[in-house]
Short mmCIF file of C-alpha atoms and ligand atoms in Angstrom, two decimals:
data_model
loop_
_atom_site.label_atom_id
_atom_site.label_comp_id
_atom_site.label_asym_id
_atom_site.label_seq_id
_atom_site.Cartn_x
_atom_site.Cartn_y
_atom_site.Cartn_z
CA PHE M 1 -16.74 -65.27 -47.07
CA SER M 2 -15.89 -67.88 -44.64
CA PRO M 3 -17.17 -67.48 -41.11
CA ILE M 4 -13.57 -67.21 -39.88
CA SER M 5 -12.77 -64.19 -42.07
CA ALA M 6 -16.06 -62.62 -41.03
CA ILE M 7 -15.04 -63.00 -37.38
CA PHE M 8 -11.65 -61.39 -38.19
CA LEU M 9 -13.31 -58.51 -40.00
CA VAL M 10 -15.68 -57.82 -37.12
CA GLY M 11 -12.80 -58.11 -34.63
CA PHE M 12 -10.57 -55.63 -36.48
CA THR M 13 -13.38 -53.16 -37.01
CA ALA M 14 -14.27 -53.29 -33.33
CA TYR M 15 -10.60 -52.80 -32.37
CA ALA M 16 -10.22 -49.84 -34.74
CA ILE M 17 -13.40 -48.26 -33.45
CA ILE M 18 -12.32 -48.53 -29.85
CA LYS M 19 -8.71 -47.55 -30.41
CA HIS M 20 -9.38 -44.47 -32.45
CA ARG M 21 -12.60 -43.54 -30.75
CA PHE M 22 -14.30 -43.51 -34.15
CA LEU M 23 -17.62 -44.33 -32.77
CA ASP M 24 -19.02 -44.49 -29.37
CA ILE M 25 -20.21 -48.08 -29.59
CA ARG M 26 -22.06 -47.78 -26.38
CA LEU M 27 -24.02 -44.82 -27.59
CA ILE M 28 -25.02 -46.71 -30.71
CA ILE M 29 -26.15 -49.72 -28.71
CA ALA M 30 -28.01 -47.59 -26.18
CA ARG M 31 -29.76 -45.54 -28.84
CA SER M 32 -30.59 -48.66 -30.93
CA ILE M 33 -32.21 -50.29 -27.95
CA SER M 34 -34.16 -47.20 -26.98
CA TYR M 35 -35.48 -46.70 -30.51
CA ALA M 36 -36.37 -50.39 -30.83
CA LEU M 37 -38.34 -50.13 -27.60
CA LEU M 38 -39.99 -46.98 -28.88
CA ILE M 39 -41.12 -48.65 -32.08
CA ILE M 40 -42.39 -51.70 -30.20
CA THR M 41 -44.36 -49.55 -27.76
CA PHE M 42 -46.00 -47.51 -30.45
CA SER M 43 -46.77 -50.54 -32.59
CA LEU M 44 -48.48 -52.11 -29.61
CA ILE M 45 -50.49 -48.98 -28.85
CA TYR M 46 -51.49 -48.57 -32.45
CA ALA M 47 -52.33 -52.19 -33.04
CA GLY M 48 -54.07 -52.54 -29.69
CA GLY M 49 -56.01 -49.33 -30.22
CA LEU M 50 -57.08 -50.18 -33.71
CA PHE M 51 -57.96 -53.67 -32.86
CA GLY M 52 -59.80 -53.02 -29.61
CA LEU M 53 -61.51 -49.71 -30.21
CA GLY M 54 -61.91 -50.26 -33.94
CA THR M 55 -63.85 -53.54 -33.69
CA LEU M 56 -66.05 -51.99 -31.01
CA ILE M 57 -67.01 -49.00 -33.11
CA THR M 58 -66.94 -50.45 -36.63
CA ARG M 59 -69.62 -52.91 -35.74
CA SER M 60 -72.18 -50.15 -35.73
CA GLN M 61 -70.61 -47.16 -37.53
CA GLY M 62 -68.78 -48.45 -40.53
CA THR M 63 -65.50 -47.25 -42.09
CA THR M 64 -65.74 -43.50 -41.27
CA ALA M 65 -65.57 -44.38 -37.57
CA ASN M 66 -62.57 -46.55 -38.34
CA SER M 67 -60.69 -43.64 -39.83
CA ILE M 68 -61.62 -41.37 -36.90
CA VAL M 69 -60.07 -43.90 -34.53
CA SER M 70 -56.94 -44.00 -36.65
CA ALA M 71 -56.72 -40.23 -36.60
CA VAL M 72 -57.14 -40.07 -32.81
CA LEU M 73 -54.46 -42.69 -32.33
CA ALA M 74 -52.12 -40.87 -34.69
CA ILE M 75 -52.53 -37.67 -32.70
CA ALA M 76 -51.96 -39.53 -29.44
CA ILE M 77 -48.79 -41.01 -30.82
CA ALA M 78 -47.59 -37.65 -32.11
CA PHE M 79 -47.96 -36.10 -28.68
CA SER M 80 -46.54 -38.93 -26.66
CA PHE M 81 -43.57 -39.61 -28.96
CA GLN M 82 -41.06 -37.12 -27.49
CA PRO M 83 -41.71 -37.72 -23.78
CA LEU M 84 -41.64 -41.45 -24.31
CA ARG M 85 -38.41 -41.23 -26.30
CA ARG M 86 -36.73 -39.22 -23.54
CA PHE M 87 -37.96 -41.64 -20.94
CA LEU M 88 -36.57 -44.64 -22.81
CA GLU M 89 -33.29 -42.88 -23.49
CA LYS M 90 -32.86 -42.13 -19.86
CA ILE M 91 -33.38 -45.77 -18.94
CA THR M 92 -30.98 -47.06 -21.57
CA ASP M 93 -28.39 -44.40 -20.67
CA LYS M 94 -28.58 -45.45 -17.09
CA ILE M 95 -27.87 -49.03 -18.01
CA PHE M 96 -25.10 -48.32 -20.53
CA TYR M 97 -23.50 -45.22 -19.04
CA LYS M 98 -23.34 -45.99 -15.38
CA GLU M 99 -20.32 -43.66 -15.10
CA LYS M 100 -21.45 -40.96 -17.43
CA TYR M 101 -21.21 -37.40 -16.16
CA ASP M 102 -22.67 -34.22 -17.52
CA SER M 103 -19.70 -32.31 -18.93
CA ASN M 104 -21.49 -28.95 -18.70
CA LYS M 105 -22.21 -29.56 -15.06
CA LEU M 106 -18.62 -30.63 -14.43
CA ILE M 107 -17.22 -27.51 -16.11
CA TYR M 108 -19.64 -25.37 -14.13
CA LYS M 109 -18.73 -27.06 -10.85
CA LEU M 110 -15.01 -26.67 -11.50
CA SER M 111 -15.41 -23.03 -12.56
CA LEU M 112 -17.13 -22.32 -9.27
CA LYS M 113 -14.32 -23.97 -7.33
CA MET M 114 -11.74 -22.01 -9.28
CA ALA M 115 -13.53 -18.76 -8.58
CA GLU M 116 -13.82 -19.59 -4.88
CA ASN M 117 -10.21 -20.56 -4.24
CA ILE M 118 -7.13 -18.46 -4.52
CA GLN M 119 -4.75 -20.59 -2.46
CA LEU M 120 -2.76 -22.77 -4.79
CA ASP M 121 -2.70 -26.03 -2.86
CA VAL M 122 -6.38 -25.81 -1.88
CA LEU M 123 -7.34 -24.94 -5.44
CA THR M 124 -5.43 -27.75 -7.11
CA GLY M 125 -6.44 -30.22 -4.41
CA GLU M 126 -10.11 -29.53 -4.94
CA ILE M 127 -9.88 -29.64 -8.73
CA LEU M 128 -8.22 -33.04 -8.55
CA GLU M 129 -10.81 -34.36 -6.17
CA ILE M 130 -13.69 -33.33 -8.42
CA LEU M 131 -12.00 -34.67 -11.54
CA ARG M 132 -11.31 -37.99 -9.87
CA ASP M 133 -14.84 -38.34 -8.54
CA GLU M 134 -16.70 -37.24 -11.66
CA MET M 135 -14.52 -38.75 -14.38
CA ARG M 136 -13.58 -41.70 -12.18
CA ILE M 137 -9.88 -41.41 -12.62
CA SER M 138 -7.57 -43.58 -10.54
CA THR M 139 -4.66 -41.15 -10.22
CA ALA M 140 -4.40 -37.46 -10.93
CA SER M 141 -1.87 -34.77 -10.21
CA PHE M 142 -0.77 -31.28 -11.15
CA LEU M 143 2.81 -30.28 -11.85
CA VAL M 144 3.09 -26.56 -11.27
CA ILE M 145 5.94 -24.51 -12.69
CA THR M 146 7.12 -22.05 -10.09
CA LYS M 147 9.03 -18.84 -10.65
CA LYS M 148 12.29 -20.55 -9.76
CA GLY M 149 11.56 -23.08 -12.47
CA LEU M 150 11.06 -25.85 -9.92
CA GLU M 151 8.13 -28.09 -10.45
CA TYR M 152 6.22 -29.67 -7.66
CA THR M 153 3.35 -32.04 -7.46
CA ILE M 154 0.05 -31.66 -5.77
CA LYS M 155 -1.34 -35.12 -5.67
CA ASP M 156 -4.80 -36.27 -5.24
CA HIS M 157 -4.73 -37.19 -1.58
CA ASN M 158 -5.83 -40.78 -2.08
CA THR M 159 -3.87 -41.81 -5.09
CA PHE M 160 -0.40 -41.74 -6.40
CA HIS M 161 1.56 -42.13 -9.58
CA SER M 162 5.23 -41.59 -10.11
CA GLN M 163 6.43 -38.25 -11.38
CA PRO M 164 8.28 -37.79 -14.68
CA THR M 165 11.78 -36.40 -14.50
CA LYS M 166 12.58 -32.99 -15.95
CA GLU M 167 14.02 -34.53 -19.09
CA GLU M 168 10.99 -36.73 -19.54
CA LEU M 169 8.68 -33.75 -19.05
CA LYS M 170 10.58 -31.79 -21.63
CA LEU M 171 10.19 -34.61 -24.10
CA ILE M 172 6.47 -35.14 -23.64
CA SER M 173 5.53 -31.48 -23.42
CA GLU M 174 7.47 -30.44 -26.48
CA GLU M 175 4.45 -30.27 -28.79
CA GLY M 176 2.29 -28.59 -26.18
CA LYS M 177 -0.68 -30.78 -27.00
CA ILE M 178 -2.86 -33.07 -24.93
CA LEU M 179 -1.39 -36.57 -25.16
CA ILE M 180 -3.65 -39.62 -24.99
CA PHE M 181 -1.75 -42.80 -24.33
CA GLU M 182 -3.88 -45.00 -26.53
CA GLU M 183 -3.63 -42.69 -29.50
CA LEU M 184 0.14 -42.34 -29.41
CA GLU M 185 2.44 -44.01 -31.91
CA LYS M 186 5.03 -46.30 -30.41
CA GLY M 187 8.06 -44.33 -29.32
CA LYS M 188 9.82 -42.44 -26.56
CA VAL M 189 6.86 -40.28 -25.65
CA LYS M 190 4.56 -43.25 -25.28
CA ASN M 191 7.20 -45.02 -23.21
CA VAL M 192 7.34 -42.15 -20.74
CA LEU M 193 3.56 -42.21 -20.32
CA ARG M 194 3.65 -45.99 -19.88
CA LYS M 195 6.47 -45.82 -17.33
CA HIS M 196 4.45 -43.49 -15.10
CA ASN M 197 1.05 -45.05 -15.73
CA LEU M 198 -0.26 -41.93 -17.42
CA SER M 199 -3.27 -42.13 -19.72
CA VAL M 200 -3.67 -38.43 -20.42
CA PHE M 201 -1.08 -35.68 -20.23
CA THR M 202 -2.36 -32.10 -20.53
CA PRO M 203 -0.01 -29.09 -20.73
CA LEU M 204 -1.52 -25.99 -19.07
CA THR M 205 -0.78 -22.78 -20.93
CA THR M 206 -2.09 -19.26 -20.66
CA LYS M 207 -1.14 -16.33 -22.88
CA GLY M 208 1.63 -18.42 -24.36
CA LYS M 209 3.14 -19.15 -20.99
CA ARG M 210 3.45 -22.68 -19.66
CA VAL M 211 2.04 -22.79 -16.16
CA GLY M 212 2.07 -26.50 -15.47
CA TYR M 213 0.74 -29.90 -16.44
CA LEU M 214 -2.21 -32.07 -15.55
CA LEU M 215 -1.36 -35.76 -15.29
CA LEU M 216 -4.13 -38.34 -15.32
CA GLY M 217 -3.88 -42.08 -14.81
CA GLU M 218 -6.26 -44.76 -15.93
CA LYS M 219 -9.95 -44.64 -15.29
CA SER M 220 -10.89 -46.74 -12.35
CA SER M 221 -13.47 -48.60 -14.42
CA GLY M 222 -10.76 -49.62 -16.85
CA ASP M 223 -12.57 -47.66 -19.58
CA ILE M 224 -10.81 -45.58 -22.18
CA TYR M 225 -11.03 -41.82 -22.17
CA TYR M 226 -13.97 -40.89 -24.37
CA ASP M 227 -14.16 -38.09 -26.81
CA GLN M 228 -16.35 -36.22 -24.32
CA ASP M 229 -13.59 -36.52 -21.68
CA ILE M 230 -10.91 -35.12 -23.94
CA LYS M 231 -13.11 -32.26 -25.12
CA THR M 232 -13.97 -31.37 -21.53
CA LEU M 233 -10.32 -31.54 -20.51
CA SER M 234 -9.19 -29.29 -23.34
CA ILE M 235 -11.82 -26.71 -22.37
CA LEU M 236 -10.77 -26.91 -18.74
CA ALA M 237 -7.00 -26.81 -19.42
CA SER M 238 -6.87 -23.08 -20.15
CA GLN M 239 -9.09 -22.32 -17.17
CA PHE M 240 -6.83 -24.38 -14.90
CA ALA M 241 -3.83 -22.49 -16.26
CA ILE M 242 -5.38 -19.09 -15.51
CA SER M 243 -6.47 -20.12 -12.02
CA ILE M 244 -3.06 -21.54 -11.17
CA GLN M 245 -1.38 -18.40 -12.40
CA ASN M 246 -3.73 -16.23 -10.35
CA ALA M 247 -3.10 -18.34 -7.28
CA GLN M 248 0.63 -18.03 -7.82
CA SER M 249 0.39 -14.26 -8.13
CA TYR M 250 -1.65 -14.17 -4.96
CA GLU M 251 0.94 -16.31 -3.20
CA GLU M 252 3.69 -14.01 -4.37
CA ILE M 253 1.85 -10.91 -3.15
CA THR M 254 1.15 -12.53 0.20
CA LYS M 255 4.78 -13.49 0.53
CA PHE M 256 5.88 -10.03 -0.52
CA ASN M 257 3.53 -8.45 2.02
CA LYS M 258 4.96 -10.65 4.72
CA THR M 259 8.54 -9.78 3.84
CA LEU M 260 7.61 -6.15 3.59
CA LYS M 261 6.04 -6.23 7.03
CA GLN M 262 9.12 -7.93 8.44
CA GLU M 263 11.34 -5.33 6.83
CA VAL M 264 9.18 -2.49 8.12
CA ASP M 265 9.18 -4.01 11.61
CA LYS M 266 12.93 -4.36 11.49
CA ALA M 267 13.39 -0.80 10.25
CA THR M 268 10.98 0.48 12.91
CA LEU M 269 12.94 -1.28 15.60
CA ASN M 270 16.19 0.16 14.27
CA LEU M 271 14.62 3.60 14.21
CA GLN M 272 13.36 3.20 17.75
CA VAL M 273 16.83 2.24 18.93
CA ALA M 274 18.35 5.12 16.97
CA ASN M 275 15.74 7.49 18.31
CA LYS M 276 16.44 6.47 21.88
CA ARG M 277 20.14 6.92 21.29
CA LEU M 278 19.50 10.33 19.74
CA THR M 279 17.40 11.44 22.68
CA GLU M 280 20.21 10.36 25.00
CA LEU M 281 22.74 12.17 22.85
CA GLY M 282 20.52 15.25 22.76
CA LYS M 283 20.36 15.23 26.52
CA LEU M 284 24.13 14.82 26.77
CA LYS M 285 24.60 17.67 24.31
CA ASP M 286 22.28 19.94 26.31
CA GLU M 287 24.13 19.11 29.49
CA PHE M 288 27.45 19.76 27.82
CA PHE M 289 26.30 23.10 26.43
CA SER M 290 24.87 24.11 29.73
CA ILE M 291 28.11 23.37 31.55
CA ALA M 292 30.19 24.99 28.82
CA ALA M 293 28.02 28.11 28.83
CA HIS M 294 28.38 28.48 32.57
CA GLU M 295 32.11 28.00 32.33
CA LEU M 296 32.37 30.49 29.46
CA ARG M 297 30.42 33.22 31.12
CA THR M 298 33.00 34.08 33.78
CA PRO M 299 36.06 34.47 31.52
CA LEU M 300 33.97 36.23 28.87
CA THR M 301 32.73 38.73 31.40
CA ALA M 302 36.33 39.26 32.47
CA ILE M 303 37.45 39.89 28.90
CA GLN M 304 34.61 42.27 28.20
CA GLY M 305 35.00 44.05 31.52
CA ASN M 306 38.71 44.48 31.02
CA THR M 307 38.46 45.76 27.47
CA SER M 308 35.88 48.28 28.67
CA LEU M 309 38.31 49.32 31.37
CA ILE M 310 41.15 49.57 28.88
CA GLN M 311 39.01 51.79 26.64
CA GLU M 312 38.07 53.94 29.62
CA TYR M 313 41.43 54.36 31.33
CA PHE M 314 43.86 53.99 28.46
CA GLY M 315 41.65 55.59 25.82
CA ASP M 316 44.13 58.32 24.96
CA ASP M 317 47.01 55.86 24.53
CA ILE M 318 44.96 53.56 22.36
CA ARG M 319 43.61 56.28 20.15
CA LYS M 320 47.18 57.12 19.15
CA ASN M 321 47.31 53.87 17.26
CA LYS M 322 44.26 53.43 14.96
CA ASP M 323 44.79 49.69 14.48
CA LEU M 324 45.08 49.09 18.20
CA GLU M 325 41.93 51.11 18.85
CA GLU M 326 39.97 49.04 16.32
CA MET M 327 41.30 45.78 17.74
CA VAL M 328 40.30 46.64 21.31
CA GLU M 329 36.87 47.75 20.06
CA ASP M 330 36.52 44.45 18.19
CA VAL M 331 37.45 42.41 21.26
CA ASN M 332 34.97 44.36 23.35
CA GLU M 333 32.08 44.00 20.84
CA SER M 334 32.78 40.34 20.17
CA SER M 335 32.88 39.45 23.84
CA LYS M 336 29.59 41.33 24.38
CA ARG M 337 28.02 39.32 21.59
CA LEU M 338 29.42 36.09 22.96
CA ILE M 339 28.03 36.90 26.42
CA LYS M 340 24.63 37.51 24.84
CA ILE M 341 24.76 34.17 23.03
CA VAL M 342 25.82 32.35 26.18
CA ASN M 343 23.06 34.03 28.17
CA ASP M 344 20.52 33.25 25.47
CA TYR M 345 21.59 29.66 25.50
CA LEU M 346 21.33 29.38 29.27
CA ASP M 347 17.91 31.02 29.06
CA ALA M 348 16.73 28.53 26.48
CA SER M 349 17.87 25.52 28.48
CA ARG M 350 16.31 26.88 31.68
CA LEU M 351 13.06 27.52 29.82
CA GLU M 352 13.11 24.02 28.34
CA GLN M 353 13.49 22.54 31.78
CA GLY M 354 10.83 24.82 33.22
CA ARG M 355 13.34 26.34 35.59
CA ILE M 356 12.28 29.93 34.99
CA VAL M 357 9.70 31.39 37.31
CA PHE M 358 7.37 33.91 35.71
CA LYS M 359 6.27 36.80 37.83
CA ASN M 360 3.05 37.54 36.00
CA LYS M 361 1.05 40.60 36.89
CA ASN M 362 -0.88 43.40 35.18
CA ILE M 363 1.64 45.48 33.26
CA ASP M 364 1.56 48.44 30.89
CA ILE M 365 2.69 47.46 27.41
CA LYS M 366 3.27 51.01 26.19
CA GLU M 367 5.92 51.51 28.81
CA ILE M 368 7.83 48.44 27.75
CA ILE M 369 7.62 49.28 24.06
CA THR M 370 8.84 52.80 24.67
CA ASP M 371 11.77 51.46 26.72
CA VAL M 372 12.83 49.03 23.99
CA VAL M 373 12.49 51.68 21.27
CA ALA M 374 14.67 54.04 23.29
CA GLU M 375 17.30 51.34 23.73
CA THR M 376 17.40 50.39 20.07
CA LYS M 377 17.02 53.87 18.64
CA GLU M 378 20.74 54.28 18.15
CA LEU M 379 21.02 51.05 16.14
CA ALA M 380 18.14 52.15 13.92
CA THR M 381 19.42 55.63 13.31
CA GLU M 382 22.82 54.20 12.42
CA LYS M 383 21.09 52.38 9.58
CA ASN M 384 18.78 55.25 8.73
CA LEU M 385 15.73 53.29 9.76
CA TYR M 386 12.57 54.61 11.38
CA ILE M 387 10.69 53.02 14.30
CA LYS M 388 7.06 54.10 14.49
CA LEU M 389 4.34 53.31 16.98
CA GLY M 390 0.72 52.92 15.89
CA GLU M 391 -1.65 55.62 17.15
CA GLU M 392 -3.58 53.15 19.23
CA ILE M 393 -0.54 52.60 21.43
CA ASN M 394 -0.56 56.19 22.58
CA ALA M 395 -4.33 56.52 22.59
CA LYS M 396 -5.22 53.89 25.10
CA LEU M 397 -3.95 52.18 28.19
CA LEU M 398 -2.91 48.74 27.09
CA GLN M 399 -2.42 46.29 29.91
CA VAL M 400 -1.51 42.63 29.80
CA PHE M 401 -1.08 39.95 32.43
CA ALA M 402 2.55 38.83 32.08
CA ASP M 403 6.13 39.00 33.36
CA LYS M 404 7.49 42.46 32.53
CA ASP M 405 11.13 41.44 32.03
CA ARG M 406 10.20 38.49 29.87
CA VAL M 407 7.84 40.54 27.69
CA LYS M 408 10.60 43.11 27.26
CA GLN M 409 12.95 40.33 26.20
CA VAL M 410 10.52 39.20 23.49
CA ILE M 411 9.86 42.73 22.20
CA TYR M 412 13.56 43.51 22.27
CA ASN M 413 14.19 40.43 20.21
CA LEU M 414 11.57 41.27 17.56
CA VAL M 415 12.61 44.91 17.30
CA GLY M 416 16.25 43.88 17.19
CA ASN M 417 15.57 41.43 14.34
CA ALA M 418 13.54 44.00 12.41
CA ILE M 419 16.44 46.43 12.54
CA LYS M 420 18.97 43.71 11.82
CA TYR M 421 17.13 42.36 8.76
CA THR M 422 16.01 45.67 7.23
CA LYS M 423 18.15 47.74 4.88
CA GLN M 424 15.85 50.63 4.23
CA GLY M 425 12.56 51.88 5.57
CA GLY M 426 11.92 50.77 9.09
CA LEU M 427 9.59 49.22 11.59
CA THR M 428 6.07 50.03 12.73
CA ILE M 429 4.59 48.53 15.89
CA HIS M 430 0.83 48.10 16.21
CA ALA M 431 -1.34 46.86 19.04
CA GLN M 432 -4.92 45.64 19.08
CA GLU M 433 -7.23 43.82 21.47
CA GLU M 434 -8.79 40.63 20.25
CA ASN M 435 -10.67 37.86 22.04
CA GLY M 436 -9.28 38.59 25.49
CA SER M 437 -5.73 39.00 24.19
CA LEU M 438 -3.53 41.82 23.16
CA LEU M 439 -2.04 41.40 19.71
CA LEU M 440 1.31 43.08 19.09
CA ARG M 441 2.41 43.33 15.47
CA PHE M 442 5.93 44.19 14.29
CA GLU M 443 5.84 45.20 10.66
CA ASP M 444 9.15 45.82 8.93
CA THR M 445 10.19 46.73 5.37
CA GLY M 446 13.12 44.35 5.49
CA ILE M 447 14.60 41.52 3.45
CA GLY M 448 11.71 39.14 4.13
CA ILE M 449 11.85 35.37 4.46
CA ASP M 450 11.26 32.89 1.64
CA PRO M 451 8.59 30.18 2.15
CA GLU M 452 11.22 27.50 2.78
CA GLY M 453 12.81 29.58 5.52
CA GLN M 454 9.42 30.33 7.05
CA GLN M 455 9.06 26.63 7.87
CA LEU M 456 12.21 26.73 9.97
CA LEU M 457 11.45 29.84 12.03
CA PHE M 458 11.02 29.47 15.79
CA GLN M 459 13.19 26.36 15.86
CA LYS M 460 16.34 26.10 17.87
CA PHE M 461 19.54 27.27 16.13
CA GLN M 462 17.72 28.08 12.87
CA GLN M 463 19.05 30.82 10.73
CA VAL M 464 17.25 31.11 7.48
CA GLY M 465 18.02 32.58 4.10
CA GLU M 466 21.38 33.81 2.94
CA ASN M 467 23.54 35.98 5.07
CA HIS M 468 22.80 39.50 3.86
CA LEU M 469 24.38 41.09 6.84
CA ASP M 470 27.45 43.20 6.96
CA ARG M 471 30.29 42.76 9.38
CA LYS M 472 28.83 45.07 11.99
CA THR M 473 25.42 43.51 12.23
CA ASN M 474 26.24 39.93 12.91
CA ARG M 475 23.66 37.30 13.16
CA GLY M 476 22.98 35.92 16.60
CA ALA M 477 23.01 32.23 17.40
CA GLY M 478 19.69 31.62 15.70
CA ILE M 479 18.05 31.16 19.04
CA GLY M 480 16.22 34.49 19.58
CA LEU M 481 12.88 33.45 18.05
CA TYR M 482 13.06 30.07 19.75
CA ILE M 483 13.43 31.71 23.17
CA SER M 484 10.68 34.21 22.32
CA LYS M 485 8.34 31.36 21.49
CA LEU M 486 9.10 29.54 24.75
CA LEU M 487 8.59 32.76 26.69
CA VAL M 488 5.34 33.81 25.02
CA GLU M 489 3.84 30.34 25.32
CA SER M 490 4.83 30.12 28.97
CA MET M 491 2.87 33.31 29.58
CA GLY M 492 -0.21 31.94 27.81
CA GLY M 493 0.25 33.62 24.44
CA LYS M 494 1.13 32.72 20.86
CA ILE M 495 3.84 33.94 18.49
CA TYR M 496 3.90 33.55 14.73
CA LEU M 497 4.98 35.01 11.44
CA GLU M 498 1.86 36.66 10.10
CA LYS M 499 3.23 37.45 6.69
CA SER M 500 6.54 37.74 4.88
CA GLU M 501 7.63 38.50 1.38
CA VAL M 502 11.19 38.48 0.14
CA ASN M 503 12.54 42.02 -0.29
CA LYS M 504 9.28 43.56 0.91
CA GLY M 505 9.22 42.84 4.61
CA SER M 506 7.73 40.72 7.36
CA ILE M 507 5.08 40.96 10.05
CA PHE M 508 5.85 39.09 13.27
CA THR M 509 2.98 38.92 15.74
CA PHE M 510 2.56 37.75 19.29
CA THR M 511 -0.30 37.74 21.77
CA LEU M 512 -0.56 38.01 25.53
CA PRO M 513 -3.56 37.65 27.82
CA LEU M 514 -5.20 40.98 28.69
CA ALA M 515 -4.79 42.28 32.23
CA LYS M 516 -7.04 40.74 34.87
CA VAL M 517 -9.83 42.95 36.08
CA ALA M 518 -9.82 43.17 39.87
CA LYS M 519 -13.01 41.73 41.30
CA THR M 520 -15.11 44.40 42.93
CA ALA M 521 -16.68 43.13 46.05
P1 ADP A 1 19.20 35.29 14.89
O1 ADP A 1 19.94 35.38 16.16
O2 ADP A 1 19.93 34.62 13.80
O3 ADP A 1 18.59 36.58 14.47
P2 ADP A 1 16.48 34.49 15.38
O4 ADP A 1 15.94 33.27 16.01
O5 ADP A 1 16.14 35.77 16.03
O6 ADP A 1 18.02 34.27 15.25
O7 ADP A 1 16.01 34.52 13.89
C1 ADP A 1 16.13 33.38 13.12
C2 ADP A 1 16.27 33.72 11.66
O8 ADP A 1 15.05 34.26 11.19
C3 ADP A 1 17.26 34.78 11.37
O9 ADP A 1 18.55 34.22 11.19
C4 ADP A 1 16.76 35.44 10.11
O10 ADP A 1 17.22 34.72 8.99
C5 ADP A 1 15.26 35.26 10.23
N1 ADP A 1 14.56 36.47 10.67
C6 ADP A 1 14.15 36.77 11.92
N2 ADP A 1 13.52 37.96 11.96
C7 ADP A 1 13.52 38.43 10.69
C8 ADP A 1 13.01 39.62 10.06
N3 ADP A 1 12.37 40.56 10.75
N4 ADP A 1 13.19 39.76 8.72
C9 ADP A 1 13.82 38.81 8.02
N5 ADP A 1 14.32 37.67 8.55
C10 ADP A 1 14.19 37.49 9.87
#
């Protein structure tokens, strides 16, 4: 071997070691030095101990003492070996690995940051900062794949490297592996990394989905990336991917929430406008009805009055022609019904506007009930229906504090409905005192109301269920219960459907305050 070939051999070996990261030369040197120091230290202790102590003791004690000293020294060395080794390693590490970081600590630190941050740009910014500081990397950036397929860069704030084009990215990420510039064969991929000053290129993938890439430039010390660096990066890559994906989901949800809120706000505004318009229209409609009802009342009364007169004065003539008689009767009945509807409507609108004055005083309920029963008796008998009064109504004086005419109107309405919506059986009226009120209950054996229809009762213009009525017993305008409710409530009472079952019957109930007891002085 000539010295020249020896130099070449050493040179090549060194190059191969560095290039392929076969051995961490520095580690070997550092450990060699620390072990050499260790051996020297112990040799000195041993020699010094034997020589010093040994000569002192052997002079008087002989060889047994000599072996005791050796044993003591051996024990001392055994105990001090580990601490001393660690101490020397620390010193040599400090000298040879000025930039060494603890990968466990780095992973821990980054994991904490990832757990803390959910905002994408903050998260990636902080990761890059830590990586740059701990690994001492000159340039670092993330390329994040967004939903739209666009990729954008979050750069380390202090450094910059150019960004690969889409085509270049496609080329270098094809294999999905971490690329280390120095380990790459010559070729297109290596050229791309060279062009953008990239030393390490790490694809970030989670559950088979590519989330982005981590791009790292050279180390600021000019060092290569060690095995430790690459291992750490490959552990971190999947964690980065998960965190980025989480941050993206969070961003999406936040954005969605924002859009949703905007949409809701917009819809609310539209609804408010529509609502205002509706209220205006409702008012206009009420006004129109009110005017129309007033205008209708006069001619309707004329029609009804005249047909009555015709029946009275030309009865004999009419009766000669059966068809004519029926027609006149029809006109008379229809105009009566129309007048009732018009009056009901005017009543409702006056009640709504609070334009009705109630003349409340102590009144006898029995009297009113008897009146209404007398007035409706004919209707009931026509249909073969009974109207019964509970015993308690006759047994006791039942007085309430209310407007007589208005109470009659309500009772008339409930009795009328009971007759109208009952085919067989009839109606029983009960009364009972309860908590300072009088409870009046109207129990019929009629067609009943299904649960759906029950929801609509007491509302304006609500007619519920199918029309079971024959031609003679026409429905009203669906306003009777609505007016009754307004009336009862205005007099301080309540009205409700107590119970109803289809084809079995219904119980309508309303309350009124009991009569006021005159104060005796
Ligand atoms: P209408 O003028 O149509 O009778 P109401 O306001 O008095 O209007 O009643 C509303 C609806 O409630 C009626 O159309 C009818 O379907 C139902 N209804 C009221 N009273 C009874 C009853 N006693 N039995 C069954 N259904 C009733």
